[in-house]
mmCIF file of C-alpha atoms in Angstrom:
data_model
loop_
_atom_site.group_PDB
_atom_site.id
_atom_site.type_symbol
_atom_site.label_atom_id
_atom_site.label_comp_id
_atom_site.label_asym_id
_atom_site.label_seq_id
_atom_site.Cartn_x
_atom_site.Cartn_y
_atom_site.Cartn_z
ATOM 1 C CA MET A 1 -41.036 -46.856 28.152
ATOM 2 C CA LYS A 2 -44.387 -45.237 28.905
ATOM 3 C CA LEU A 3 -45.031 -42.710 31.666
ATOM 4 C CA LEU A 4 -48.515 -41.711 32.798
ATOM 5 C CA HIS A 5 -48.426 -38.183 34.248
ATOM 6 C CA ILE A 6 -51.522 -37.387 36.325
ATOM 7 C CA ASP A 7 -52.341 -34.057 37.946
ATOM 8 C CA SER A 8 -55.292 -33.721 40.297
ATOM 9 C CA SER A 9 -55.079 -30.213 41.741
ATOM 10 C CA ILE A 10 -57.918 -27.822 40.980
ATOM 11 C CA LEU A 11 -55.605 -24.800 41.356
ATOM 12 C CA GLY A 12 -54.211 -24.744 37.812
ATOM 13 C CA GLU A 13 -50.973 -22.787 37.521
ATOM 14 C CA ASN A 14 -51.142 -21.879 41.240
ATOM 15 C CA SER A 15 -50.729 -25.546 42.167
ATOM 16 C CA VAL A 16 -47.586 -26.689 43.960
ATOM 17 C CA SER A 17 -48.260 -30.386 43.232
ATOM 18 C CA ARG A 18 -48.509 -29.618 39.497
ATOM 19 C CA GLN A 19 -45.183 -27.771 39.603
ATOM 20 C CA LEU A 20 -43.546 -30.694 41.391
ATOM 21 C CA SER A 21 -45.029 -33.397 39.162
ATOM 22 C CA ALA A 22 -43.932 -31.513 36.036
ATOM 23 C CA GLU A 23 -40.387 -31.334 37.386
ATOM 24 C CA ILE A 24 -40.344 -35.054 38.180
ATOM 25 C CA VAL A 25 -41.457 -35.790 34.614
ATOM 26 C CA ALA A 26 -38.733 -33.475 33.271
ATOM 27 C CA GLN A 27 -36.105 -35.307 35.338
ATOM 28 C CA LEU A 28 -37.326 -38.695 34.143
ATOM 29 C CA GLN A 29 -37.242 -37.490 30.529
ATOM 30 C CA LYS A 30 -33.564 -36.605 31.020
ATOM 31 C CA LYS A 31 -32.862 -40.115 32.349
ATOM 32 C CA HIS A 32 -34.894 -42.022 29.752
ATOM 33 C CA ALA A 33 -34.461 -40.826 26.180
ATOM 34 C CA ASN A 34 -37.240 -43.070 24.876
ATOM 35 C CA LEU A 35 -39.827 -41.992 27.454
ATOM 36 C CA GLU A 36 -43.340 -41.589 26.038
ATOM 37 C CA VAL A 37 -45.438 -39.326 28.280
ATOM 38 C CA GLU A 38 -49.228 -39.455 28.403
ATOM 39 C CA TYR A 39 -50.902 -36.714 30.431
ATOM 40 C CA LEU A 40 -54.173 -36.883 32.371
ATOM 41 C CA ASP A 41 -55.435 -33.715 34.056
ATOM 42 C CA LEU A 42 -58.049 -34.686 36.621
ATOM 43 C CA GLY A 43 -58.647 -31.007 37.364
ATOM 44 C CA THR A 44 -60.168 -30.554 33.918
ATOM 45 C CA THR A 45 -61.194 -34.087 32.883
ATOM 46 C CA ASP A 46 -64.731 -34.945 33.902
ATOM 47 C CA ILE A 47 -64.783 -38.323 35.622
ATOM 48 C CA PRO A 48 -68.162 -38.585 37.343
ATOM 49 C CA HIS A 49 -68.221 -40.132 40.769
ATOM 50 C CA LEU A 50 -69.127 -43.778 40.975
ATOM 51 C CA THR A 51 -72.834 -44.558 40.898
ATOM 52 C CA GLN A 52 -74.813 -47.790 40.945
ATOM 53 C CA GLU A 53 -75.397 -47.514 37.194
ATOM 54 C CA ILE A 54 -71.679 -47.059 36.510
ATOM 55 C CA LEU A 55 -70.679 -49.860 38.869
ATOM 56 C CA LEU A 56 -73.171 -52.285 37.327
ATOM 57 C CA GLY A 57 -72.175 -51.340 33.766
ATOM 58 C CA GLN A 58 -75.588 -49.865 32.962
ATOM 59 C CA ASP A 59 -74.139 -46.542 31.780
ATOM 60 C CA ILE A 60 -72.428 -47.469 28.501
ATOM 61 C CA GLU A 61 -70.582 -44.159 28.117
ATOM 62 C CA GLN A 62 -69.205 -44.297 31.648
ATOM 63 C CA SER A 63 -68.330 -47.984 31.306
ATOM 64 C CA LYS A 64 -66.236 -47.078 28.251
ATOM 65 C CA LEU A 65 -64.537 -44.246 30.159
ATOM 66 C CA GLY A 66 -63.732 -46.642 33.009
ATOM 67 C CA GLU A 67 -62.263 -49.197 30.598
ATOM 68 C CA ASP A 68 -60.156 -46.483 28.961
ATOM 69 C CA LEU A 69 -58.832 -45.302 32.340
ATOM 70 C CA VAL A 70 -57.954 -48.858 33.399
ATOM 71 C CA ASP A 71 -56.204 -49.505 30.060
ATOM 72 C CA GLN A 72 -54.284 -46.231 30.393
ATOM 73 C CA TYR A 73 -53.199 -47.170 33.924
ATOM 74 C CA LEU A 74 -52.185 -50.712 33.042
ATOM 75 C CA SER A 75 -50.228 -49.657 29.957
ATOM 76 C CA ALA A 76 -47.896 -47.395 31.973
ATOM 77 C CA ASP A 77 -44.413 -48.406 33.087
ATOM 78 C CA LEU A 78 -44.042 -45.350 35.334
ATOM 79 C CA ILE A 79 -46.590 -43.063 36.963
ATOM 80 C CA VAL A 80 -46.091 -39.530 38.217
ATOM 81 C CA LEU A 81 -49.026 -38.301 40.273
ATOM 82 C CA GLY A 82 -49.439 -34.722 41.431
ATOM 83 C CA ALA A 83 -51.652 -34.845 44.528
ATOM 84 C CA ALA A 84 -52.413 -32.020 46.901
ATOM 85 C CA MET A 85 -53.891 -32.657 50.323
ATOM 86 C CA TYR A 86 -57.526 -31.573 50.545
ATOM 87 C CA ASN A 87 -59.034 -31.693 54.038
ATOM 88 C CA PHE A 88 -56.509 -34.337 55.174
ATOM 89 C CA SER A 89 -57.103 -36.527 52.116
ATOM 90 C CA ILE A 90 -57.132 -36.457 48.319
ATOM 91 C CA SER A 91 -59.262 -34.359 46.003
ATOM 92 C CA SER A 92 -62.642 -35.757 45.037
ATOM 93 C CA ASN A 93 -61.606 -35.841 41.373
ATOM 94 C CA LEU A 94 -58.625 -38.050 42.251
ATOM 95 C CA LYS A 95 -60.927 -40.300 44.294
ATOM 96 C CA ALA A 96 -63.222 -40.600 41.255
ATOM 97 C CA TRP A 97 -60.204 -41.762 39.204
ATOM 98 C CA VAL A 98 -59.198 -44.268 41.904
ATOM 99 C CA ASP A 99 -62.732 -45.678 41.910
ATOM 100 C CA ARG A 100 -62.450 -46.228 38.156
ATOM 101 C CA ILE A 101 -59.049 -47.970 38.163
ATOM 102 C CA ALA A 102 -59.446 -50.180 41.249
ATOM 103 C CA ILE A 103 -61.428 -52.873 39.444
ATOM 104 C CA ALA A 104 -61.579 -56.537 40.448
ATOM 105 C CA GLY A 105 -60.372 -58.757 37.641
ATOM 106 C CA LYS A 106 -58.538 -55.873 35.966
ATOM 107 C CA THR A 107 -56.134 -54.253 38.453
ATOM 108 C CA PHE A 108 -56.543 -56.745 41.301
ATOM 109 C CA LYS A 109 -58.132 -60.114 41.986
ATOM 110 C CA TYR A 110 -59.359 -61.905 45.053
ATOM 111 C CA THR A 111 -57.802 -65.236 45.985
ATOM 112 C CA ALA A 112 -58.175 -67.616 48.914
ATOM 113 C CA ASP A 113 -55.206 -65.800 50.482
ATOM 114 C CA GLY A 114 -56.612 -62.316 49.909
ATOM 115 C CA ALA A 115 -56.345 -59.669 47.215
ATOM 116 C CA VAL A 116 -53.525 -59.787 44.652
ATOM 117 C CA GLY A 117 -52.569 -56.781 42.533
ATOM 118 C CA LEU A 118 -52.473 -57.193 38.766
ATOM 119 C CA ALA A 119 -50.793 -53.898 37.831
ATOM 120 C CA ASP A 120 -47.302 -55.180 38.629
ATOM 121 C CA LYS A 121 -46.045 -54.157 35.159
ATOM 122 C CA ILE A 122 -45.910 -50.611 36.568
ATOM 123 C CA GLN A 123 -42.318 -50.287 37.724
ATOM 124 C CA LYS A 124 -42.602 -47.201 39.909
ATOM 125 C CA VAL A 125 -44.961 -44.496 41.104
ATOM 126 C CA TYR A 126 -43.801 -41.019 42.066
ATOM 127 C CA ILE A 127 -46.278 -39.069 44.175
ATOM 128 C CA ALA A 128 -45.703 -35.312 44.136
ATOM 129 C CA SER A 129 -47.481 -34.398 47.358
ATOM 130 C CA SER A 130 -48.244 -30.887 48.542
ATOM 131 C CA ARG A 131 -49.783 -29.862 51.843
ATOM 132 C CA GLY A 132 -50.841 -26.506 53.181
ATOM 133 C CA GLY A 133 -49.787 -27.431 56.723
ATOM 134 C CA ILE A 134 -47.014 -29.562 58.156
ATOM 135 C CA TYR A 135 -47.943 -33.166 58.864
ATOM 136 C CA GLY A 136 -44.821 -35.269 58.507
ATOM 137 C CA GLU A 137 -44.565 -38.743 57.067
ATOM 138 C CA LYS A 138 -46.569 -40.697 59.655
ATOM 139 C CA SER A 139 -49.171 -38.224 60.837
ATOM 140 C CA PRO A 140 -52.329 -39.885 62.200
ATOM 141 C CA ILE A 141 -54.413 -37.336 60.269
ATOM 142 C CA ASP A 142 -52.725 -37.969 56.902
ATOM 143 C CA PHE A 143 -55.315 -39.749 54.798
ATOM 144 C CA GLN A 144 -53.720 -38.505 51.577
ATOM 145 C CA GLU A 145 -50.352 -40.204 51.151
ATOM 146 C CA ALA A 146 -51.318 -43.291 53.156
ATOM 147 C CA PHE A 147 -54.423 -43.787 51.002
ATOM 148 C CA LEU A 148 -52.513 -43.361 47.738
ATOM 149 C CA LYS A 149 -49.793 -45.780 48.810
ATOM 150 C CA GLN A 150 -52.453 -48.321 49.804
ATOM 151 C CA ILE A 151 -54.277 -48.036 46.475
ATOM 152 C CA PHE A 152 -51.095 -48.471 44.441
ATOM 153 C CA ASN A 153 -49.954 -51.376 46.649
ATOM 154 C CA PHE A 154 -53.388 -52.969 46.395
ATOM 155 C CA THR A 155 -53.182 -52.916 42.600
ATOM 156 C CA GLY A 156 -49.708 -54.468 42.671
ATOM 157 C CA VAL A 157 -47.385 -51.464 42.571
ATOM 158 C CA THR A 158 -44.936 -51.591 45.473
ATOM 159 C CA ASN A 159 -42.149 -49.226 44.356
ATOM 160 C CA ILE A 160 -43.504 -45.835 45.434
ATOM 161 C CA ASP A 161 -41.612 -42.617 46.109
ATOM 162 C CA VAL A 162 -43.340 -39.685 47.796
ATOM 163 C CA ILE A 163 -41.808 -36.291 47.141
ATOM 164 C CA ARG A 164 -43.441 -33.872 49.553
ATOM 165 C CA ALA A 165 -43.735 -30.096 49.976
ATOM 166 C CA GLU A 166 -45.303 -29.137 53.296
ATOM 167 C CA GLY A 167 -46.402 -25.880 54.859
ATOM 168 C CA VAL A 168 -47.082 -24.213 51.507
ATOM 169 C CA ASN A 169 -50.065 -22.243 52.864
ATOM 170 C CA LEU A 170 -48.417 -21.048 56.092
ATOM 171 C CA SER A 171 -46.812 -18.021 54.448
ATOM 172 C CA PRO A 172 -45.312 -16.975 51.114
ATOM 173 C CA GLU A 173 -41.859 -17.547 52.630
ATOM 174 C CA ASN A 174 -42.739 -21.079 53.769
ATOM 175 C CA ARG A 175 -44.177 -21.855 50.344
ATOM 176 C CA ALA A 176 -41.060 -20.645 48.550
ATOM 177 C CA LYS A 177 -38.785 -22.558 50.936
ATOM 178 C CA ALA A 178 -40.810 -25.791 50.724
ATOM 179 C CA VAL A 179 -40.980 -25.654 46.931
ATOM 180 C CA ALA A 180 -37.261 -24.887 46.595
ATOM 181 C CA GLU A 181 -36.267 -27.731 48.929
ATOM 182 C CA THR A 182 -38.580 -30.173 47.179
ATOM 183 C CA LEU A 183 -37.376 -29.165 43.714
ATOM 184 C CA ASP A 184 -33.807 -29.698 44.942
ATOM 185 C CA ALA A 185 -34.747 -33.210 46.077
ATOM 186 C CA ILE A 186 -36.357 -33.887 42.695
ATOM 187 C CA HIS A 187 -33.181 -32.817 40.886
ATOM 188 C CA LYS A 188 -31.330 -35.507 42.869
ATOM 189 C CA LEU A 189 -33.667 -38.301 41.736
#
């Protein structure tokens, strides 16, 4: 079984989402002895934002990178994504990755009845979400978790768990409490 572990925070070791995603991976490794983990750090991996040349396949190097990212995504059975909220949404580096893996004919196709996801081999996605404030599950200003769920659903992945730590920037006490509660929930996975 293959797990793709993706981190997108730019905060390095100060990142809550990285701490949570690492713990989810550790829990899954305990459950699945044969788990092969591949790691992608979007905080340090340079994935340029989509341009006309990239989209039209005119940049050979970037076309190859896009193909590699799609292959990496499609070869996974499980995905663990560490995603912090940045200005009510996802980081720009995570958006650059999304733009590279949401490819017609590869991860989805259009039919007469609408789009159909092609990444249905992926059994489950775990999103380790961190937020500086408190937004709740259905906040009208949450463009982070809703967007990520939509992208995964669009590509054919419907089994998605969001593990969330909120209020981590309100105070050191709130951060410690949110992280502890979220780690406890992860240990119960």
